[in-house]
mmCIF file of C-alpha atoms in Angstrom:
data_model
loop_
_atom_site.group_PDB
_atom_site.id
_atom_site.type_symbol
_atom_site.label_atom_id
_atom_site.label_comp_id
_atom_site.label_asym_id
_atom_site.label_seq_id
_atom_site.Cartn_x
_atom_site.Cartn_y
_atom_site.Cartn_z
ATOM 1 C CA MET Y 1 67.443 78.108 111.914
ATOM 2 C CA ALA Y 2 71.156 77.395 111.900
ATOM 3 C CA SER Y 3 72.684 80.976 110.976
ATOM 4 C CA THR Y 4 74.910 80.973 108.196
ATOM 5 C CA PRO Y 5 78.852 80.824 109.007
ATOM 6 C CA HIS Y 6 81.479 82.832 107.684
ATOM 7 C CA PRO Y 7 83.287 82.477 105.114
ATOM 8 C CA VAL Y 8 86.821 80.678 105.722
ATOM 9 C CA LEU Y 9 89.380 84.129 104.896
ATOM 10 C CA ASP Y 10 92.428 82.274 104.292
ATOM 11 C CA ARG Y 11 93.658 84.978 102.062
ATOM 12 C CA ILE Y 12 94.107 87.076 104.514
ATOM 13 C CA ARG Y 13 96.865 87.625 107.711
ATOM 14 C CA ILE Y 14 95.505 89.396 110.251
ATOM 15 C CA GLY Y 15 98.498 91.675 112.503
ATOM 16 C CA SER Y 16 98.180 94.786 114.967
ATOM 17 C CA ALA Y 17 100.712 97.464 114.776
ATOM 18 C CA PRO Y 18 102.429 99.409 117.985
ATOM 19 C CA ASP Y 19 99.891 102.317 116.662
ATOM 20 C CA SER Y 20 97.484 100.245 118.633
ATOM 21 C CA TRP Y 21 99.086 100.977 121.270
ATOM 22 C CA GLY Y 22 99.143 104.078 121.317
ATOM 23 C CA VAL Y 23 102.632 104.628 119.363
ATOM 24 C CA TRP Y 24 103.055 107.500 117.242
ATOM 25 C CA PHE Y 25 106.278 108.415 117.865
ATOM 26 C CA ALA Y 26 110.125 107.042 118.187
ATOM 27 C CA ASP Y 27 110.472 108.124 121.703
ATOM 28 C CA ASP Y 28 107.264 109.699 123.631
ATOM 29 C CA PRO Y 29 107.407 109.118 127.303
ATOM 30 C CA LEU Y 30 103.321 108.694 126.571
ATOM 31 C CA GLN Y 31 103.196 105.170 125.553
ATOM 32 C CA VAL Y 32 103.912 102.465 126.370
ATOM 33 C CA PRO Y 33 107.614 100.721 126.365
ATOM 34 C CA TRP Y 34 108.512 98.518 123.103
ATOM 35 C CA ARG Y 35 108.477 95.639 125.479
ATOM 36 C CA ARG Y 36 105.828 95.634 126.362
ATOM 37 C CA PHE Y 37 104.375 96.343 123.440
ATOM 38 C CA LEU Y 38 105.963 93.206 122.227
ATOM 39 C CA ASP Y 39 104.946 90.925 125.140
ATOM 40 C CA GLU Y 40 101.206 92.417 124.711
ATOM 41 C CA VAL Y 41 100.886 92.028 121.208
ATOM 42 C CA ALA Y 42 101.712 88.288 121.120
ATOM 43 C CA GLU Y 43 99.480 88.299 124.334
ATOM 44 C CA ALA Y 44 96.534 89.401 122.579
ATOM 45 C CA GLY Y 45 97.088 86.899 119.628
ATOM 46 C CA TYR Y 46 98.383 88.471 116.881
ATOM 47 C CA GLU Y 47 100.993 86.729 115.311
ATOM 48 C CA TRP Y 48 102.513 90.013 112.695
ATOM 49 C CA ILE Y 49 103.426 93.258 113.819
ATOM 50 C CA GLU Y 50 105.087 96.428 111.806
ATOM 51 C CA LEU Y 51 108.220 97.693 112.441
ATOM 52 C CA GLY Y 52 105.876 101.415 113.717
ATOM 53 C CA PRO Y 53 107.667 104.788 114.007
ATOM 54 C CA TYR Y 54 111.959 104.311 113.467
ATOM 55 C CA GLY Y 55 113.253 103.608 116.315
ATOM 56 C CA TYR Y 56 110.724 103.063 118.493
ATOM 57 C CA LEU Y 57 111.419 98.627 118.131
ATOM 58 C CA PRO Y 58 115.192 98.826 118.660
ATOM 59 C CA THR Y 59 117.071 99.417 115.215
ATOM 60 C CA ASP Y 60 119.088 96.332 114.889
ATOM 61 C CA PRO Y 61 117.917 93.890 112.342
ATOM 62 C CA GLY Y 62 119.768 90.982 115.005
ATOM 63 C CA ARG Y 63 118.619 92.142 117.996
ATOM 64 C CA LEU Y 64 115.029 92.530 116.702
ATOM 65 C CA ARG Y 65 114.426 88.833 115.016
ATOM 66 C CA GLU Y 66 115.768 88.186 118.650
ATOM 67 C CA GLU Y 67 112.790 89.949 120.572
ATOM 68 C CA THR Y 68 110.460 89.056 117.622
ATOM 69 C CA ALA Y 69 111.481 84.864 116.910
ATOM 70 C CA ARG Y 70 110.945 84.192 121.370
ATOM 71 C CA ARG Y 71 107.117 85.786 121.282
ATOM 72 C CA GLY Y 72 106.754 84.043 118.002
ATOM 73 C CA LEU Y 73 105.696 87.649 115.702
ATOM 74 C CA ARG Y 74 106.558 88.423 112.029
ATOM 75 C CA VAL Y 75 107.253 91.676 111.202
ATOM 76 C CA SER Y 76 105.288 91.891 107.609
ATOM 77 C CA ALA Y 77 106.110 96.171 107.372
ATOM 78 C CA GLY Y 78 107.702 99.340 107.620
ATOM 79 C CA THR Y 79 106.535 102.866 107.049
ATOM 80 C CA VAL Y 80 107.469 105.662 105.883
ATOM 81 C CA PHE Y 81 106.460 109.809 105.556
ATOM 82 C CA THR Y 82 107.449 111.339 101.996
ATOM 83 C CA ALA Y 83 106.467 114.678 100.669
ATOM 84 C CA LEU Y 84 106.905 113.751 97.068
ATOM 85 C CA HIS Y 85 104.657 116.290 95.554
ATOM 86 C CA ARG Y 86 107.539 119.259 95.905
ATOM 87 C CA GLY Y 87 109.382 117.262 94.014
ATOM 88 C CA PRO Y 88 112.919 116.102 92.951
ATOM 89 C CA ALA Y 89 114.637 118.682 94.875
ATOM 90 C CA VAL Y 90 112.865 116.018 97.813
ATOM 91 C CA TRP Y 91 114.836 113.186 96.900
ATOM 92 C CA ASP Y 92 117.493 113.301 98.646
ATOM 93 C CA GLU Y 93 116.365 113.658 102.329
ATOM 94 C CA THR Y 94 113.392 111.234 100.946
ATOM 95 C CA TRP Y 95 115.316 108.304 100.439
ATOM 96 C CA ALA Y 96 118.208 108.974 103.706
ATOM 97 C CA GLN Y 97 114.751 108.281 105.729
ATOM 98 C CA VAL Y 98 113.083 105.606 103.442
ATOM 99 C CA SER Y 99 116.139 103.177 102.952
ATOM 100 C CA ARG Y 100 116.965 102.903 106.457
ATOM 101 C CA VAL Y 101 113.146 101.898 107.110
ATOM 102 C CA ALA Y 102 113.883 99.135 104.221
ATOM 103 C CA SER Y 103 116.961 98.061 104.971
ATOM 104 C CA LEU Y 104 115.881 96.839 108.987
ATOM 105 C CA ALA Y 105 112.114 95.584 106.560
ATOM 106 C CA ARG Y 106 114.083 93.312 104.536
ATOM 107 C CA GLY Y 107 116.198 92.741 108.101
ATOM 108 C CA MET Y 108 113.296 91.184 109.492
ATOM 109 C CA GLY Y 109 112.380 89.117 106.421
ATOM 110 C CA ALA Y 110 109.213 91.792 105.590
ATOM 111 C CA GLY Y 111 107.446 92.360 101.920
ATOM 112 C CA HIS Y 112 105.742 95.726 102.371
ATOM 113 C CA LEU Y 113 107.280 99.579 102.483
ATOM 114 C CA VAL Y 114 103.653 101.319 103.929
ATOM 115 C CA VAL Y 115 104.901 104.998 102.188
ATOM 116 C CA ILE Y 116 101.453 107.721 103.961
ATOM 117 C CA PRO Y 117 102.077 111.536 101.552
ATOM 118 C CA ALA Y 118 102.722 114.721 103.910
ATOM 119 C CA PHE Y 119 100.626 116.523 105.751
ATOM 120 C CA TRP Y 120 98.747 120.181 105.153
ATOM 121 C CA ARG Y 121 98.324 121.187 108.342
ATOM 122 C CA ASP Y 122 99.358 120.806 111.329
ATOM 123 C CA ASP Y 123 98.241 118.284 113.277
ATOM 124 C CA ARG Y 124 98.524 119.854 116.665
ATOM 125 C CA THR Y 125 97.103 123.874 115.746
ATOM 126 C CA ALA Y 126 95.842 123.377 113.056
ATOM 127 C CA GLU Y 127 97.253 125.368 110.562
ATOM 128 C CA PRO Y 128 98.036 125.147 106.872
ATOM 129 C CA LEU Y 129 101.443 124.106 106.373
ATOM 130 C CA GLU Y 130 100.427 125.045 102.147
ATOM 131 C CA ASP Y 131 97.937 124.574 100.175
ATOM 132 C CA ARG Y 132 94.608 121.354 100.762
ATOM 133 C CA GLU Y 133 94.446 120.977 97.068
ATOM 134 C CA LEU Y 134 97.958 119.929 94.615
ATOM 135 C CA THR Y 135 99.019 121.986 92.225
ATOM 136 C CA ALA Y 136 99.251 119.873 88.244
ATOM 137 C CA VAL Y 137 102.300 120.480 88.897
ATOM 138 C CA GLN Y 138 102.582 119.457 92.206
ATOM 139 C CA TRP Y 139 100.534 115.812 90.415
ATOM 140 C CA ARG Y 140 103.196 114.858 88.425
ATOM 141 C CA HIS Y 141 105.323 115.650 90.736
ATOM 142 C CA LEU Y 142 103.339 113.326 93.483
ATOM 143 C CA ALA Y 143 102.960 110.468 90.787
ATOM 144 C CA THR Y 144 106.918 110.170 89.252
ATOM 145 C CA GLY Y 145 108.009 110.339 92.307
ATOM 146 C CA THR Y 146 106.404 108.037 93.696
ATOM 147 C CA GLU Y 147 107.038 105.905 90.969
ATOM 148 C CA ARG Y 148 110.426 106.276 91.391
ATOM 149 C CA LEU Y 149 110.189 105.574 94.807
ATOM 150 C CA ALA Y 150 108.259 102.178 93.791
ATOM 151 C CA ARG Y 151 111.100 101.147 91.576
ATOM 152 C CA ALA Y 152 114.076 102.198 93.839
ATOM 153 C CA VAL Y 153 112.474 100.525 97.001
ATOM 154 C CA ARG Y 154 112.660 96.935 94.752
ATOM 155 C CA GLU Y 155 115.854 97.392 92.862
ATOM 156 C CA GLU Y 156 117.570 97.571 96.508
ATOM 157 C CA TYR Y 157 115.651 95.970 99.059
ATOM 158 C CA GLY Y 158 113.458 93.836 97.480
ATOM 159 C CA LEU Y 159 110.417 95.121 98.944
ATOM 160 C CA GLU Y 160 106.323 96.425 96.944
ATOM 161 C CA ILE Y 161 105.592 99.774 98.717
ATOM 162 C CA ALA Y 162 102.418 100.112 99.839
ATOM 163 C CA VAL Y 163 100.810 103.807 99.408
ATOM 164 C CA HIS Y 164 98.801 104.831 102.302
ATOM 165 C CA PRO Y 165 95.903 107.735 101.721
ATOM 166 C CA HIS Y 166 95.590 109.349 104.899
ATOM 167 C CA ALA Y 167 93.635 112.427 106.451
ATOM 168 C CA ASP Y 168 94.789 115.934 106.565
ATOM 169 C CA THR Y 169 97.441 114.522 103.657
ATOM 170 C CA HIS Y 170 96.934 115.209 100.132
ATOM 171 C CA ILE Y 171 95.733 111.505 98.589
ATOM 172 C CA ASP Y 172 92.295 111.562 101.449
ATOM 173 C CA THR Y 173 89.316 111.520 99.852
ATOM 174 C CA GLU Y 174 87.526 109.089 96.788
ATOM 175 C CA GLU Y 175 88.502 111.422 94.097
ATOM 176 C CA HIS Y 176 92.397 111.809 94.783
ATOM 177 C CA VAL Y 177 92.371 108.640 96.444
ATOM 178 C CA THR Y 178 91.267 107.379 92.899
ATOM 179 C CA ARG Y 179 93.214 110.451 90.446
ATOM 180 C CA PHE Y 180 96.198 108.958 92.514
ATOM 181 C CA LEU Y 181 95.854 105.449 90.556
ATOM 182 C CA ASP Y 182 95.137 106.859 87.485
ATOM 183 C CA ALA Y 183 98.011 109.040 87.298
ATOM 184 C CA THR Y 184 100.573 106.242 89.161
ATOM 185 C CA ASP Y 185 102.035 102.745 86.821
ATOM 186 C CA ALA Y 186 100.245 99.751 88.541
ATOM 187 C CA GLY Y 187 103.169 98.060 88.319
ATOM 188 C CA LEU Y 188 105.323 100.036 90.536
ATOM 189 C CA VAL Y 189 102.383 101.382 93.267
ATOM 190 C CA ASN Y 190 99.867 99.645 95.354
ATOM 191 C CA LEU Y 191 97.193 101.751 97.883
ATOM 192 C CA CYS Y 192 97.624 100.341 101.610
ATOM 193 C CA LEU Y 193 93.422 101.009 102.257
ATOM 194 C CA ASP Y 194 92.820 102.376 105.376
ATOM 195 C CA THR Y 195 89.120 101.256 105.683
ATOM 196 C CA GLY Y 196 89.301 104.102 108.826
ATOM 197 C CA HIS Y 197 91.078 106.916 107.337
ATOM 198 C CA TYR Y 198 88.901 105.811 104.216
ATOM 199 C CA ALA Y 199 85.939 105.919 106.397
ATOM 200 C CA TYR Y 200 87.183 109.278 107.873
ATOM 201 C CA CYS Y 201 87.352 111.362 104.843
ATOM 202 C CA GLY Y 202 83.780 110.159 103.624
ATOM 203 C CA GLY Y 203 85.269 107.082 101.000
ATOM 204 C CA ASP Y 204 83.638 103.130 100.020
ATOM 205 C CA SER Y 205 86.182 100.734 100.993
ATOM 206 C CA VAL Y 206 84.305 98.282 99.205
ATOM 207 C CA ARG Y 207 83.813 100.320 96.457
ATOM 208 C CA LEU Y 208 86.930 100.731 96.234
ATOM 209 C CA ILE Y 209 88.164 97.205 96.819
ATOM 210 C CA GLU Y 210 85.117 96.426 94.182
ATOM 211 C CA THR Y 211 86.915 99.519 91.742
ATOM 212 C CA TYR Y 212 90.138 98.510 91.799
ATOM 213 C CA GLY Y 213 90.725 95.610 93.286
ATOM 214 C CA GLU Y 214 94.375 94.558 91.368
ATOM 215 C CA ARG Y 215 95.618 97.887 93.233
ATOM 216 C CA ILE Y 216 95.220 96.613 96.745
ATOM 217 C CA GLY Y 217 98.472 95.696 98.699
ATOM 218 C CA TYR Y 218 98.158 95.719 101.844
ATOM 219 C CA LEU Y 219 95.186 96.307 104.428
ATOM 220 C CA HIS Y 220 94.654 98.927 107.390
ATOM 221 C CA LEU Y 221 92.019 97.600 109.500
ATOM 222 C CA LYS Y 222 90.232 100.181 111.158
ATOM 223 C CA GLN Y 223 86.882 101.760 112.405
ATOM 224 C CA VAL Y 224 85.353 105.586 112.751
ATOM 225 C CA ASP Y 225 82.996 107.140 115.322
ATOM 226 C CA PRO Y 226 80.232 108.530 113.051
ATOM 227 C CA ALA Y 227 79.180 110.934 115.883
ATOM 228 C CA VAL Y 228 82.811 112.154 116.349
ATOM 229 C CA LEU Y 229 83.254 112.344 113.325
ATOM 230 C CA ALA Y 230 80.998 113.711 112.552
ATOM 231 C CA GLU Y 231 80.916 116.670 115.010
ATOM 232 C CA VAL Y 232 85.346 116.938 114.432
ATOM 233 C CA THR Y 233 84.554 117.249 110.247
ATOM 234 C CA GLU Y 234 81.719 120.276 111.411
ATOM 235 C CA ARG Y 235 84.339 122.036 113.423
ATOM 236 C CA GLY Y 236 87.628 121.277 111.377
ATOM 237 C CA THR Y 237 89.091 119.645 114.008
ATOM 238 C CA PRO Y 238 92.578 118.294 112.503
ATOM 239 C CA PHE Y 239 93.226 115.129 113.017
ATOM 240 C CA GLY Y 240 96.003 114.937 116.016
ATOM 241 C CA PRO Y 241 93.238 117.009 117.991
ATOM 242 C CA ALA Y 242 90.076 113.992 116.624
ATOM 243 C CA VAL Y 243 91.484 110.976 117.796
ATOM 244 C CA ARG Y 244 92.280 112.602 121.136
ATOM 245 C CA GLN Y 245 88.769 113.135 121.051
ATOM 246 C CA GLY Y 246 88.139 108.981 120.406
ATOM 247 C CA VAL Y 247 86.891 109.138 116.380
ATOM 248 C CA MET Y 248 88.921 105.766 115.659
ATOM 249 C CA CYS Y 249 87.298 103.274 117.691
ATOM 250 C CA GLU Y 250 87.808 99.597 119.063
ATOM 251 C CA PRO Y 251 85.623 97.517 116.048
ATOM 252 C CA PRO Y 252 82.449 96.201 115.458
ATOM 253 C CA LEU Y 253 81.710 99.238 117.011
ATOM 254 C CA GLY Y 254 82.010 102.139 114.473
ATOM 255 C CA THR Y 255 81.965 101.899 110.479
ATOM 256 C CA PRO Y 256 82.410 100.806 107.892
ATOM 257 C CA ALA Y 257 81.874 97.303 108.631
ATOM 258 C CA LEU Y 258 85.010 95.187 108.561
ATOM 259 C CA GLU Y 259 82.884 91.162 107.506
ATOM 260 C CA PRO Y 260 81.852 92.980 103.904
ATOM 261 C CA VAL Y 261 85.750 94.966 103.810
ATOM 262 C CA LEU Y 262 87.725 91.062 105.302
ATOM 263 C CA SER Y 263 84.736 89.740 102.312
ATOM 264 C CA ALA Y 264 85.865 91.651 98.766
ATOM 265 C CA ALA Y 265 89.215 91.410 99.400
ATOM 266 C CA GLN Y 266 88.787 87.700 100.103
ATOM 267 C CA ARG Y 267 87.094 87.671 96.394
ATOM 268 C CA LEU Y 268 90.637 89.345 95.091
ATOM 269 C CA GLY Y 269 91.965 86.540 94.903
ATOM 270 C CA VAL Y 270 95.577 86.947 96.384
ATOM 271 C CA ASP Y 271 97.461 86.798 99.535
ATOM 272 C CA LEU Y 272 96.957 90.462 101.648
ATOM 273 C CA PHE Y 273 97.485 91.343 105.166
ATOM 274 C CA ALA Y 274 95.616 93.021 107.152
ATOM 275 C CA ILE Y 275 96.767 95.233 110.336
ATOM 276 C CA VAL Y 276 95.352 96.669 112.686
ATOM 277 C CA GLU Y 277 95.726 100.078 113.413
ATOM 278 C CA GLN Y 278 93.178 101.640 116.364
ATOM 279 C CA ASP Y 279 95.055 104.558 117.148
ATOM 280 C CA MET Y 280 94.298 106.061 119.849
ATOM 281 C CA TYR Y 281 98.086 108.254 120.839
ATOM 282 C CA PRO Y 282 98.290 109.687 123.934
ATOM 283 C CA CYS Y 283 96.240 106.332 125.682
ATOM 284 C CA PRO Y 284 96.792 104.626 129.630
ATOM 285 C CA PRO Y 285 99.240 102.200 129.114
ATOM 286 C CA ASP Y 286 96.575 99.618 130.772
ATOM 287 C CA ARG Y 287 94.202 100.100 127.667
ATOM 288 C CA PRO Y 288 95.153 98.571 124.580
ATOM 289 C CA LEU Y 289 95.906 95.200 125.714
ATOM 290 C CA PRO Y 290 91.771 94.363 126.304
ATOM 291 C CA ILE Y 291 91.235 95.682 123.132
ATOM 292 C CA ALA Y 292 93.068 94.095 120.940
ATOM 293 C CA ARG Y 293 92.008 90.614 122.692
ATOM 294 C CA ARG Y 294 88.779 91.715 121.728
ATOM 295 C CA THR Y 295 89.415 93.216 118.132
ATOM 296 C CA ARG Y 296 91.104 90.139 117.312
ATOM 297 C CA ALA Y 297 88.245 88.011 118.912
ATOM 298 C CA PHE Y 298 86.670 89.360 116.633
ATOM 299 C CA LEU Y 299 88.262 89.516 114.145
ATOM 300 C CA ARG Y 300 88.360 85.063 114.896
ATOM 301 C CA SER Y 301 84.457 85.463 114.203
ATOM 302 C CA CYS Y 302 84.466 87.038 110.967
ATOM 303 C CA GLY Y 303 86.484 84.426 109.670
ATOM 304 C CA THR Y 304 90.323 85.002 109.972
#
């Protein structure tokens, strides 16, 4: 009996990012040089990339356009970190960072800005930097600040923001994600649903897509190793050391299963980027390319 073919996921645009090459910082001797990343991401079969940490790739749009174009690459988004729950006092500092990334993203023809909330504990030591739970006032600051950011980025740069629920931040679990969505304007604020981070924090990506589909503006494809996740959860390990223990793994070896996620996203009937991000900082320089090749082949087998 012939197997049922996978549906064609023609609304999903697959890409990858410096993160899948072990890049977390603008400049770090443990990371592959940026030219090698660009060469290898193209060689692995990806057309779309993100900018990664500002300063890792060239920040001059003309130079970066030349480097990406000759490798057949295009940019989908830039990324910023924010602490908008701290209120209006952080706006100027936030906008200074956002504006330089948004300017480069626009210059590269991207349409999105991924916004990651601040970490509540130190990523290396696990020392609390602030309370794990926001107060009602801080939730209001987060909601109004994010709407202000979305409006400004749209008006100044023509980009749409996608807020990224992330481990060890205040937007992490299903409870916190839904509270954030319910508190913000659907006409301004969408999510970057990262399947790995959401699973890491106990969430169900398919259910989120089916419940808040109109708020899903962007996807990061990632899986967690359930055995490692159980261990780091039990020990209270912060995200950075958890990554070094291998909590994020190569698809299709972990959870969530990506086929149902991609199918649910396809059913939304809108064009969506789905960017592979397998956190593995730091890693040997020869490790990312074979994984990237296998991951791209796996995603093709899913219909993308």
